[in-house]
Short mmCIF file of C-alpha atoms in Angstrom, two decimals:
data_model
loop_
_atom_site.label_atom_id
_atom_site.label_comp_id
_atom_site.label_asym_id
_atom_site.label_seq_id
_atom_site.Cartn_x
_atom_site.Cartn_y
_atom_site.Cartn_z
CA MET A 119 205.95 52.83 -159.39
CA ALA A 120 205.85 51.68 -156.09
CA ARG A 121 203.66 48.40 -155.67
CA ARG A 122 201.33 49.01 -152.80
CA GLY A 123 198.63 45.55 -151.14
CA GLY A 124 201.17 43.05 -150.38
CA GLU A 125 198.84 40.18 -152.18
CA LEU A 126 202.10 38.06 -153.30
CA GLU A 127 203.67 38.87 -150.01
CA ALA A 128 200.95 36.89 -147.98
CA PHE A 129 200.35 34.20 -151.25
CA ILE A 130 204.19 33.49 -150.14
CA ALA A 131 204.33 33.31 -146.61
CA PHE A 132 201.65 30.81 -147.63
CA LEU A 133 203.09 28.87 -149.49
CA GLY A 134 206.04 29.28 -147.25
CA GLY A 135 204.05 27.94 -143.76
CA LEU A 136 202.46 25.02 -145.71
CA LEU A 137 206.05 23.49 -147.45
CA ALA A 138 207.46 24.12 -143.12
CA ALA A 139 203.46 22.25 -141.77
CA GLY A 140 204.21 19.35 -144.90
CA LEU A 141 207.33 18.67 -143.69
CA THR A 142 206.94 19.00 -140.31
CA ALA A 143 203.48 16.26 -141.29
CA LEU A 144 207.20 14.00 -142.86
CA ALA A 145 209.01 14.03 -140.23
CA MET A 146 206.36 13.44 -137.26
CA ALA A 147 204.76 10.66 -139.44
CA GLY A 148 208.38 9.23 -139.75
CA VAL A 149 208.78 9.13 -136.28
CA GLY A 150 205.02 7.30 -136.14
CA LEU A 151 206.42 4.58 -137.54
CA ALA A 152 208.89 4.35 -135.20
CA VAL A 153 206.65 5.21 -131.95
CA ARG A 154 203.36 3.90 -131.68
CA PRO A 155 201.32 7.04 -131.81
CA THR A 156 198.51 7.90 -128.43
CA PRO A 157 195.61 10.16 -128.80
CA ALA A 158 197.48 12.63 -127.15
CA LEU A 159 200.59 12.91 -128.71
CA LYS A 160 198.50 13.05 -132.11
CA ALA A 161 196.34 15.71 -130.60
CA ALA A 162 199.86 16.93 -129.13
CA ALA A 163 201.24 16.72 -133.39
CA MET A 164 197.86 18.90 -134.89
CA VAL A 165 198.89 21.63 -132.96
CA THR A 166 202.85 20.94 -133.38
CA LEU A 167 201.49 21.30 -137.36
CA GLY A 168 199.32 24.08 -136.70
CA THR A 169 202.10 26.13 -134.15
CA VAL A 170 204.61 25.56 -137.00
CA TRP A 171 202.57 26.74 -140.00
CA LEU A 172 200.91 29.95 -138.35
CA THR A 173 204.50 30.90 -137.02
CA VAL A 174 206.57 30.49 -140.57
CA THR A 175 203.38 32.14 -142.39
CA THR A 176 203.73 35.43 -140.06
CA THR A 177 207.45 35.12 -140.07
CA VAL A 178 207.97 35.05 -143.38
CA TYR A 179 205.32 37.26 -144.54
CA LEU A 180 206.63 40.76 -141.91
CA ARG A 181 210.53 38.93 -143.87
CA LEU A 182 208.49 40.31 -147.33
CA LYS A 183 206.45 42.91 -146.65
CA PRO A 184 208.91 46.04 -147.82
CA ARG A 185 209.27 48.62 -145.17
CA ASN A 186 208.25 52.08 -144.97
CA GLY A 187 210.74 54.59 -144.65
#
């Protein structure tokens, strides 16, 4: 009997994206200790974090999603 839905895959992908964004944030915090962040740099960091989270989440989900056929 095949499992349907994809909820488990979606949850794993969400956690993978969260982990990737968290690691990126830690790296950015380390750089922020060495370089004085400006408001523009902070805004770019937020956009980067959102992009990393979305990209990793989508990629992991599509790789885990069962293929038809």
